[in-house]
GROMACS .gro file of N, CA and C in nm:
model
  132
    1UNK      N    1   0.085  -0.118   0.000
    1UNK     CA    2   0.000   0.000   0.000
    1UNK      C    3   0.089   0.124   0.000
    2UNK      N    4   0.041   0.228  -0.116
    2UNK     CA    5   0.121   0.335  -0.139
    2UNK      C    6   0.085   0.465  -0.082
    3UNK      N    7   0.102   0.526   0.064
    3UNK     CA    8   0.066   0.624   0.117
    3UNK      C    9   0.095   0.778   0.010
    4UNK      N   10   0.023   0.845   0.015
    4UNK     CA   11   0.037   1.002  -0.070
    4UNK      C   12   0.072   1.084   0.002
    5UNK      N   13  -0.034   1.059   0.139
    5UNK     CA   14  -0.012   1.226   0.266
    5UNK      C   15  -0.071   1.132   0.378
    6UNK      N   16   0.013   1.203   0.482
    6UNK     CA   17  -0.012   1.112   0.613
    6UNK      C   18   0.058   1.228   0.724
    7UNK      N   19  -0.057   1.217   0.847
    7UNK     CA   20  -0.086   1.296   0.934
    7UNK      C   21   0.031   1.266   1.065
    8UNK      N   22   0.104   1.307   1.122
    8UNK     CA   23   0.213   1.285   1.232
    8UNK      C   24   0.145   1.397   1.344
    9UNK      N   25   0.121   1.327   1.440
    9UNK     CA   26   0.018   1.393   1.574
    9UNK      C   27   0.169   1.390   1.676
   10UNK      N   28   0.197   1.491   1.687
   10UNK     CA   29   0.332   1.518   1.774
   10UNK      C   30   0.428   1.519   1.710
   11UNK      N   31   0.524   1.626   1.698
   11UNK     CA   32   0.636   1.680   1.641
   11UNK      C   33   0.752   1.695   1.734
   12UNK      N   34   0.774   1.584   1.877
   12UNK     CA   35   0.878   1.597   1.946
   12UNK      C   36   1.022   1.480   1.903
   13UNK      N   37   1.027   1.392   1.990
   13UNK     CA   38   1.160   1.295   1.982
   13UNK      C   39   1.119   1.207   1.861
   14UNK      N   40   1.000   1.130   1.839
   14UNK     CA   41   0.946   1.071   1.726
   14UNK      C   42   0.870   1.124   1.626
   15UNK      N   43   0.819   1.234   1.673
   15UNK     CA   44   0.753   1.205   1.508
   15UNK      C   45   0.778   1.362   1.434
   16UNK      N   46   0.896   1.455   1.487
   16UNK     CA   47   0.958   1.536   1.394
   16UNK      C   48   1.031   1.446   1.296
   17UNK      N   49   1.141   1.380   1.362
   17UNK     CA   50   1.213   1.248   1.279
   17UNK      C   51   1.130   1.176   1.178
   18UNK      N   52   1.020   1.104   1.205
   18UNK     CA   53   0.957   1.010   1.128
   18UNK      C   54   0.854   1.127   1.006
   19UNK      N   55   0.791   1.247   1.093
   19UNK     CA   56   0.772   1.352   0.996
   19UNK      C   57   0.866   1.373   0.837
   20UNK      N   58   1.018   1.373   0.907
   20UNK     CA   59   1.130   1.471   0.797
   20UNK      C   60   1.158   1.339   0.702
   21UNK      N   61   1.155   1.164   0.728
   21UNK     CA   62   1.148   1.106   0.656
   21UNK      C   63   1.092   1.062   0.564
   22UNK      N   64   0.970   1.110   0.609
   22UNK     CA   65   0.844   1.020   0.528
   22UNK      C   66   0.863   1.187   0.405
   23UNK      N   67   0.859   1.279   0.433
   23UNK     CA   68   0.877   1.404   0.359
   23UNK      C   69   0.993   1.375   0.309
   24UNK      N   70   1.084   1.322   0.320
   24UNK     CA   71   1.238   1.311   0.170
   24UNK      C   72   1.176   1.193   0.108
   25UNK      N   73   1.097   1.096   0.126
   25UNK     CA   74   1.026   1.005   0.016
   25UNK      C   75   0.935   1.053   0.009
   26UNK      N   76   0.900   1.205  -0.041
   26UNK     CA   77   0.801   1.211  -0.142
   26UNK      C   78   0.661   1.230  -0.078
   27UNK      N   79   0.654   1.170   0.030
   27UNK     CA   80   0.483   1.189   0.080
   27UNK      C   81   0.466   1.299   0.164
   28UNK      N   82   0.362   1.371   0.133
   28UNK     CA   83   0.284   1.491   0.177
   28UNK      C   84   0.275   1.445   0.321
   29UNK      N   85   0.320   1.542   0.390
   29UNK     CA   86   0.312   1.538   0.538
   29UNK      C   87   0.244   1.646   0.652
   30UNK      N   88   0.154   1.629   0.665
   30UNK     CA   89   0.090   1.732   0.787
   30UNK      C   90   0.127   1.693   0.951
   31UNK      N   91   0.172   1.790   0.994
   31UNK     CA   92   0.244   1.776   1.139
   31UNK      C   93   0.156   1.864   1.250
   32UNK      N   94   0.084   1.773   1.315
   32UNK     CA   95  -0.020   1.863   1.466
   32UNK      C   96   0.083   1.837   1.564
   33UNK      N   97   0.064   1.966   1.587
   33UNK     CA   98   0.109   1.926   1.746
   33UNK      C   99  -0.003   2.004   1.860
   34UNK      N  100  -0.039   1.886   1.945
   34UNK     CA  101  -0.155   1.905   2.014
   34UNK      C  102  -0.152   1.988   2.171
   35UNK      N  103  -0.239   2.117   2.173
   35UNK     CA  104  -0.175   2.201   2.295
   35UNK      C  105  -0.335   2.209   2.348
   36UNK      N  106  -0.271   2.207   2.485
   36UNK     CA  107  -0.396   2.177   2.590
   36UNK      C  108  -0.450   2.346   2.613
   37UNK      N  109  -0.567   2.362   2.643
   37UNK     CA  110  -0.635   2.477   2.697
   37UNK      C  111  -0.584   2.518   2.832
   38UNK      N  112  -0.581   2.602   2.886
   38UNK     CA  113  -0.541   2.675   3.007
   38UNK      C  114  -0.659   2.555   3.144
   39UNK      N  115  -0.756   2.563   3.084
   39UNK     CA  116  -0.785   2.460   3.198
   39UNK      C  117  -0.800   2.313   3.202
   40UNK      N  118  -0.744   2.273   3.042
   40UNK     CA  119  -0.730   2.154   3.071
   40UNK      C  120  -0.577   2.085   3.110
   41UNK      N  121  -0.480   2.201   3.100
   41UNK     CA  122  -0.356   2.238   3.237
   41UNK      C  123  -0.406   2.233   3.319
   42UNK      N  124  -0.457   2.274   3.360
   42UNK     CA  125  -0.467   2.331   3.578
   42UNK      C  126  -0.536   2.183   3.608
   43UNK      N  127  -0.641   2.101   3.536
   43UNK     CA  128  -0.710   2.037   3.599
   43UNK      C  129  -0.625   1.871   3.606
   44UNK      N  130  -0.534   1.842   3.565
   44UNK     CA  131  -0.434   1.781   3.576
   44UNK      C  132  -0.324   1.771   3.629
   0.00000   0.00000   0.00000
């Protein structure tokens, strides 16, 4: 199976790396990185 574009949910120790690879072969890469609300900090 031949991926085109594929989504990387966190851009820290793994998946900036696995991000910048999959992007030098060619596949479209969208990178989230997921940030909590002010109170869904505090309530944790």
């Amino acid at each position: 199976m031949a991926f085109k574009k594929v989504s990387v949910i966190g851009l820290g120790y793994i998946g900036l790396p696995t991000a910048a690879v999959l992007a030098s072969r060619g596949i479209d890469v969208v990178g989230v990185v997921p940030v909590l609300s002010a109170s869904e900090q505090s309530s944790g």
